Each structure stands twice: as C-alpha cells, then as structure tokens.
Amino acid sequence: MAGEQSKDADELAEAVARRARETGRSIAAAESLTSGNVAAHLGAAPQASEWFAGGVVAYSSQVKHAVLGVEPGPVVTARCARQMAEGVARLTGADLAVATTGAGGPDPQDGQPPGTVFIAVRTPVGVQATEHHFDGGPRDVVQAATRAALGLLLAGFDQ
C-alpha cells in the first residue's frame, strides 16, 4: 500500500510539473507534518529546476514563527497552514505555494486528534486551507497528507 501511495504522489508531482511548465509558474512548499516529503516529490519531478523555487521544513513551532512568520498560537490549525503558505511564497517569490501542518500521532496535538491535517494552497488569487482526517500511524498520515497536498497544489493551477 505504501508503494501505491508513493506512486500516486509521484504521478501527482509529475502532473504538477507539467502544469508549472505549461503556465510558467513557480512553486514552493512549507512543511511541518510532512517533513519535506512534498518537496522531495516536487524536486524529483521533471525539470524541477525550471519551476520549483524550494521549500522550508518548519517542524518546530519556533521555526514556523521565526522563518515563516506564523503568528504565535496553536500550529495545528488552518490559520497556521495559510500563514505557512504565505510565508514560503514570500521567502521564495513563488507563484504558488503549498503548506502542511497537523497531528501525525500517536498523540493529539493542539487539541487535535492524531491524523488531523491542515493543507493550504496559495495561488495568485488567494490562499485556502482545508482540513483532513487520515487513518493509521504517523507514517500513514504523512504519506496520505503528502498525496493530498500534491493533489490540492495541482488543483490550485485552475484558480
């Protein structure tokens, strides 16, 4: 199953690469819960050097605040995901940005149960965050969140 999810993430990253090249848009990622997995898939996609501006892995709250400009407070929230996406877009100058934050488990975080994930996508028309609930252990949650983030990023080209 993990291989199947990875393949899906690879396919989504390749589709993001195609759209980025077609539209001439650049992309960045800010990740907490996914720990660089979104950026790794984007960086491995075709011609990434042409459209992938880079990413920030901000696992600790202090890095989210100091580097990405996230306001103090709980970090497993839609607000945090939106601010992470805005922050990485500002840092890199990217046209589109995706951000992930959540409670991977096995324990709750910021009052959110394990498997709760917030993903934000920033496009030229604004930034939107969505809430997700994934089953399984931390590894399963990270893989599902990576796939969801890439899918939402791909959908952001249509905004």
PDB file of C-alpha atoms in Angstrom:
ATOM      1  CA  MET A   1       0.000   0.000   0.000  1.00  0.00           C
ATOM      2  CA  ALA A   2       2.813   2.446   0.809  1.00  0.00           C
ATOM      3  CA  GLY A   3       4.282   1.865  -2.657  1.00  0.00           C
ATOM      4  CA  GLU A   4       0.916   2.542  -4.234  1.00  0.00           C
ATOM      5  CA  GLN A   5       0.575   5.824  -2.328  1.00  0.00           C
ATOM      6  CA  SER A   6       4.122   6.775  -3.268  1.00  0.00           C
ATOM      7  CA  LYS A   7       3.386   6.061  -6.918  1.00  0.00           C
ATOM      8  CA  ASP A   8       0.287   8.209  -6.684  1.00  0.00           C
ATOM      9  CA  ALA A   9       2.345  11.017  -5.156  1.00  0.00           C
ATOM     10  CA  ASP A  10       4.946  10.657  -7.920  1.00  0.00           C
ATOM     11  CA  GLU A  11       2.235  10.846 -10.570  1.00  0.00           C
ATOM     12  CA  LEU A  12       0.717  13.917  -8.917  1.00  0.00           C
ATOM     13  CA  ALA A  13       4.124  15.606  -8.746  1.00  0.00           C
ATOM     14  CA  GLU A  14       4.663  14.891 -12.439  1.00  0.00           C
ATOM     15  CA  ALA A  15       1.275  16.436 -13.222  1.00  0.00           C
ATOM     16  CA  VAL A  16       2.218  19.499 -11.128  1.00  0.00           C
ATOM     17  CA  ALA A  17       5.472  19.717 -13.101  1.00  0.00           C
ATOM     18  CA  ARG A  18       3.589  19.657 -16.407  1.00  0.00           C
ATOM     19  CA  ARG A  19       1.214  22.410 -15.284  1.00  0.00           C
ATOM     20  CA  ALA A  20       4.042  24.520 -13.881  1.00  0.00           C
ATOM     21  CA  ARG A  21       5.935  24.310 -17.174  1.00  0.00           C
ATOM     22  CA  GLU A  22       2.784  24.987 -19.241  1.00  0.00           C
ATOM     23  CA  THR A  23       1.858  28.057 -17.197  1.00  0.00           C
ATOM     24  CA  GLY A  24       5.346  29.336 -16.390  1.00  0.00           C
ATOM     25  CA  ARG A  25       4.530  29.414 -12.686  1.00  0.00           C
ATOM     26  CA  SER A  26       6.944  28.673  -9.861  1.00  0.00           C
ATOM     27  CA  ILE A  27       6.117  26.587  -6.793  1.00  0.00           C
ATOM     28  CA  ALA A  28       7.291  26.424  -3.172  1.00  0.00           C
ATOM     29  CA  ALA A  29       6.441  24.214  -0.199  1.00  0.00           C
ATOM     30  CA  ALA A  30       6.333  24.819   3.556  1.00  0.00           C
ATOM     31  CA  GLU A  31       6.097  21.624   5.541  1.00  0.00           C
ATOM     32  CA  SER A  32       5.723  20.607   9.126  1.00  0.00           C
ATOM     33  CA  LEU A  33       3.900  17.281   9.397  1.00  0.00           C
ATOM     34  CA  THR A  34       5.145  16.001   6.021  1.00  0.00           C
ATOM     35  CA  SER A  35       8.779  16.776   6.924  1.00  0.00           C
ATOM     36  CA  GLY A  36       9.954  17.559   3.396  1.00  0.00           C
ATOM     37  CA  ASN A  37       8.114  14.744   1.606  1.00  0.00           C
ATOM     38  CA  VAL A  38       6.153  17.161  -0.594  1.00  0.00           C
ATOM     39  CA  ALA A  39       9.351  18.992  -1.569  1.00  0.00           C
ATOM     40  CA  ALA A  40      11.115  15.685  -2.230  1.00  0.00           C
ATOM     41  CA  HIS A  41       8.405  14.639  -4.681  1.00  0.00           C
ATOM     42  CA  LEU A  42       8.420  18.042  -6.377  1.00  0.00           C
ATOM     43  CA  GLY A  43      12.203  18.088  -6.590  1.00  0.00           C
ATOM     44  CA  ALA A  44      12.205  14.655  -8.235  1.00  0.00           C
ATOM     45  CA  ALA A  45       9.630  15.679 -10.857  1.00  0.00           C
ATOM     46  CA  PRO A  46      10.675  16.516 -14.439  1.00  0.00           C
ATOM     47  CA  GLN A  47      12.595  19.767 -14.982  1.00  0.00           C
ATOM     48  CA  ALA A  48      12.148  20.798 -11.335  1.00  0.00           C
ATOM     49  CA  SER A  49      14.966  23.333 -11.654  1.00  0.00           C
ATOM     50  CA  GLU A  50      12.756  25.319 -14.042  1.00  0.00           C
ATOM     51  CA  TRP A  51       9.741  25.735 -11.732  1.00  0.00           C
ATOM     52  CA  PHE A  52      10.453  24.534  -8.171  1.00  0.00           C
ATOM     53  CA  ALA A  53      11.612  27.502  -6.096  1.00  0.00           C
ATOM     54  CA  GLY A  54      12.259  25.431  -2.969  1.00  0.00           C
ATOM     55  CA  GLY A  55      10.848  24.607   0.398  1.00  0.00           C
ATOM     56  CA  VAL A  56      11.096  25.065   4.131  1.00  0.00           C
ATOM     57  CA  VAL A  57      10.705  22.242   6.629  1.00  0.00           C
ATOM     58  CA  ALA A  58       9.446  24.015   9.732  1.00  0.00           C
ATOM     59  CA  TYR A  59       8.741  21.166  12.102  1.00  0.00           C
ATOM     60  CA  SER A  60       9.150  23.148  15.326  1.00  0.00           C
ATOM     61  CA  SER A  61       6.789  25.951  16.259  1.00  0.00           C
ATOM     62  CA  GLN A  62       9.758  28.294  16.724  1.00  0.00           C
ATOM     63  CA  VAL A  63      10.824  27.821  13.090  1.00  0.00           C
ATOM     64  CA  LYS A  64       7.263  28.397  11.895  1.00  0.00           C
ATOM     65  CA  HIS A  65       7.181  31.686  13.821  1.00  0.00           C
ATOM     66  CA  ALA A  66      10.724  32.923  13.106  1.00  0.00           C
ATOM     67  CA  VAL A  67      11.161  31.823   9.488  1.00  0.00           C
ATOM     68  CA  LEU A  68       7.654  31.689   8.008  1.00  0.00           C
ATOM     69  CA  GLY A  69       6.012  34.474  10.009  1.00  0.00           C
ATOM     70  CA  VAL A  70       3.351  32.299  11.620  1.00  0.00           C
ATOM     71  CA  GLU A  71       1.675  34.149  14.476  1.00  0.00           C
ATOM     72  CA  PRO A  72       2.095  32.669  17.973  1.00  0.00           C
ATOM     73  CA  GLY A  73      -0.573  30.204  18.995  1.00  0.00           C
ATOM     74  CA  PRO A  74      -1.606  26.678  18.105  1.00  0.00           C
ATOM     75  CA  VAL A  75       0.092  25.330  14.977  1.00  0.00           C
ATOM     76  CA  VAL A  76      -2.296  22.519  14.065  1.00  0.00           C
ATOM     77  CA  THR A  77      -4.794  24.934  12.517  1.00  0.00           C
ATOM     78  CA  ALA A  78      -5.977  26.194   9.162  1.00  0.00           C
ATOM     79  CA  ARG A  79      -4.653  29.652  10.124  1.00  0.00           C
ATOM     80  CA  CYS A  80      -1.158  28.256  10.612  1.00  0.00           C
ATOM     81  CA  ALA A  81      -1.269  26.398   7.277  1.00  0.00           C
ATOM     82  CA  ARG A  82      -2.350  29.586   5.468  1.00  0.00           C
ATOM     83  CA  GLN A  83       0.399  31.627   7.122  1.00  0.00           C
ATOM     84  CA  MET A  84       2.992  28.962   6.291  1.00  0.00           C
ATOM     85  CA  ALA A  85       1.965  29.050   2.614  1.00  0.00           C
ATOM     86  CA  GLU A  86       2.105  32.842   2.560  1.00  0.00           C
ATOM     87  CA  GLY A  87       5.465  32.825   4.340  1.00  0.00           C
ATOM     88  CA  VAL A  88       7.181  30.411   1.961  1.00  0.00           C
ATOM     89  CA  ALA A  89       5.779  32.244  -1.068  1.00  0.00           C
ATOM     90  CA  ARG A  90       7.168  35.496   0.328  1.00  0.00           C
ATOM     91  CA  LEU A  91      10.575  33.924   1.062  1.00  0.00           C
ATOM     92  CA  THR A  92      10.949  32.295  -2.364  1.00  0.00           C
ATOM     93  CA  GLY A  93       8.942  34.583  -4.626  1.00  0.00           C
ATOM     94  CA  ALA A  94       6.941  31.569  -5.848  1.00  0.00           C
ATOM     95  CA  ASP A  95       3.653  31.996  -7.693  1.00  0.00           C
ATOM     96  CA  LEU A  96       2.029  29.023  -5.939  1.00  0.00           C
ATOM     97  CA  ALA A  97       2.788  27.537  -2.537  1.00  0.00           C
ATOM     98  CA  VAL A  98       1.569  24.566  -0.556  1.00  0.00           C
ATOM     99  CA  ALA A  99       1.841  24.103   3.216  1.00  0.00           C
ATOM    100  CA  THR A 100       1.143  21.206   5.569  1.00  0.00           C
ATOM    101  CA  THR A 101       0.691  21.076   9.333  1.00  0.00           C
ATOM    102  CA  GLY A 102      -1.005  18.545  11.535  1.00  0.00           C
ATOM    103  CA  ALA A 103      -1.026  15.957  14.281  1.00  0.00           C
ATOM    104  CA  GLY A 104       0.611  12.846  12.897  1.00  0.00           C
ATOM    105  CA  GLY A 105       0.246  10.894  16.104  1.00  0.00           C
ATOM    106  CA  PRO A 106       0.339   8.807  18.055  1.00  0.00           C
ATOM    107  CA  ASP A 107      -0.782  11.571  20.461  1.00  0.00           C
ATOM    108  CA  PRO A 108      -3.086  14.558  19.967  1.00  0.00           C
ATOM    109  CA  GLN A 109      -1.529  17.985  19.419  1.00  0.00           C
ATOM    110  CA  ASP A 110      -3.050  21.417  19.999  1.00  0.00           C
ATOM    111  CA  GLY A 111      -6.334  19.742  20.892  1.00  0.00           C
ATOM    112  CA  GLN A 112      -6.493  17.941  17.541  1.00  0.00           C
ATOM    113  CA  PRO A 113      -6.696  14.146  17.339  1.00  0.00           C
ATOM    114  CA  PRO A 114      -3.966  12.159  15.554  1.00  0.00           C
ATOM    115  CA  GLY A 115      -4.467  12.160  11.802  1.00  0.00           C
ATOM    116  CA  THR A 116      -5.770  15.739  11.665  1.00  0.00           C
ATOM    117  CA  VAL A 117      -4.014  17.643   8.886  1.00  0.00           C
ATOM    118  CA  PHE A 118      -4.409  21.151   7.516  1.00  0.00           C
ATOM    119  CA  ILE A 119      -3.194  21.853   3.987  1.00  0.00           C
ATOM    120  CA  ALA A 120      -3.092  25.323   2.472  1.00  0.00           C
ATOM    121  CA  VAL A 121      -2.508  26.311  -1.130  1.00  0.00           C
ATOM    122  CA  ARG A 122      -1.599  29.865  -2.060  1.00  0.00           C
ATOM    123  CA  THR A 123      -2.340  30.961  -5.611  1.00  0.00           C
ATOM    124  CA  PRO A 124      -2.260  34.412  -7.207  1.00  0.00           C
ATOM    125  CA  VAL A 125      -5.946  34.815  -6.245  1.00  0.00           C
ATOM    126  CA  GLY A 126      -5.546  33.965  -2.550  1.00  0.00           C
ATOM    127  CA  VAL A 127      -4.855  31.241  -0.047  1.00  0.00           C
ATOM    128  CA  GLN A 128      -7.228  28.485   1.028  1.00  0.00           C
ATOM    129  CA  ALA A 129      -6.811  25.849   3.713  1.00  0.00           C
ATOM    130  CA  THR A 130      -8.602  22.536   4.036  1.00  0.00           C
ATOM    131  CA  GLU A 131      -8.911  20.153   6.972  1.00  0.00           C
ATOM    132  CA  HIS A 132      -8.313  16.433   6.556  1.00  0.00           C
ATOM    133  CA  HIS A 133      -8.507  13.373   8.811  1.00  0.00           C
ATOM    134  CA  PHE A 134      -6.313  10.418   7.880  1.00  0.00           C
ATOM    135  CA  ASP A 135      -6.237   6.972   9.492  1.00  0.00           C
ATOM    136  CA  GLY A 136      -3.217   4.959  10.508  1.00  0.00           C
ATOM    137  CA  GLY A 137       0.063   5.596  12.247  1.00  0.00           C
ATOM    138  CA  PRO A 138       2.346   8.569  11.715  1.00  0.00           C
ATOM    139  CA  ARG A 139       3.901   7.114   8.538  1.00  0.00           C
ATOM    140  CA  ASP A 140       0.449   6.516   7.019  1.00  0.00           C
ATOM    141  CA  VAL A 141      -0.665  10.049   7.903  1.00  0.00           C
ATOM    142  CA  VAL A 142       2.470  11.586   6.358  1.00  0.00           C
ATOM    143  CA  GLN A 143       2.007   9.608   3.137  1.00  0.00           C
ATOM    144  CA  ALA A 144      -1.691  10.470   2.867  1.00  0.00           C
ATOM    145  CA  ALA A 145      -1.026  14.127   3.637  1.00  0.00           C
ATOM    146  CA  THR A 146       1.748  14.272   1.029  1.00  0.00           C
ATOM    147  CA  ARG A 147      -0.558  12.886  -1.621  1.00  0.00           C
ATOM    148  CA  ALA A 148      -3.385  15.238  -0.604  1.00  0.00           C
ATOM    149  CA  ALA A 149      -1.058  18.258  -0.640  1.00  0.00           C
ATOM    150  CA  LEU A 150       0.182  17.457  -4.140  1.00  0.00           C
ATOM    151  CA  GLY A 151      -3.395  16.954  -5.344  1.00  0.00           C
ATOM    152  CA  LEU A 152      -4.509  20.265  -3.892  1.00  0.00           C
ATOM    153  CA  LEU A 153      -1.468  22.010  -5.347  1.00  0.00           C
ATOM    154  CA  LEU A 154      -2.343  20.607  -8.772  1.00  0.00           C
ATOM    155  CA  ALA A 155      -5.926  21.861  -8.378  1.00  0.00           C
ATOM    156  CA  GLY A 156      -4.536  25.306  -7.476  1.00  0.00           C
ATOM    157  CA  PHE A 157      -3.486  25.814 -11.110  1.00  0.00           C
ATOM    158  CA  ASP A 158      -7.167  26.103 -12.002  1.00  0.00           C
ATOM    159  CA  GLN A 159      -7.763  29.038  -9.651  1.00  0.00           C
TER     160      GLN A 159
END
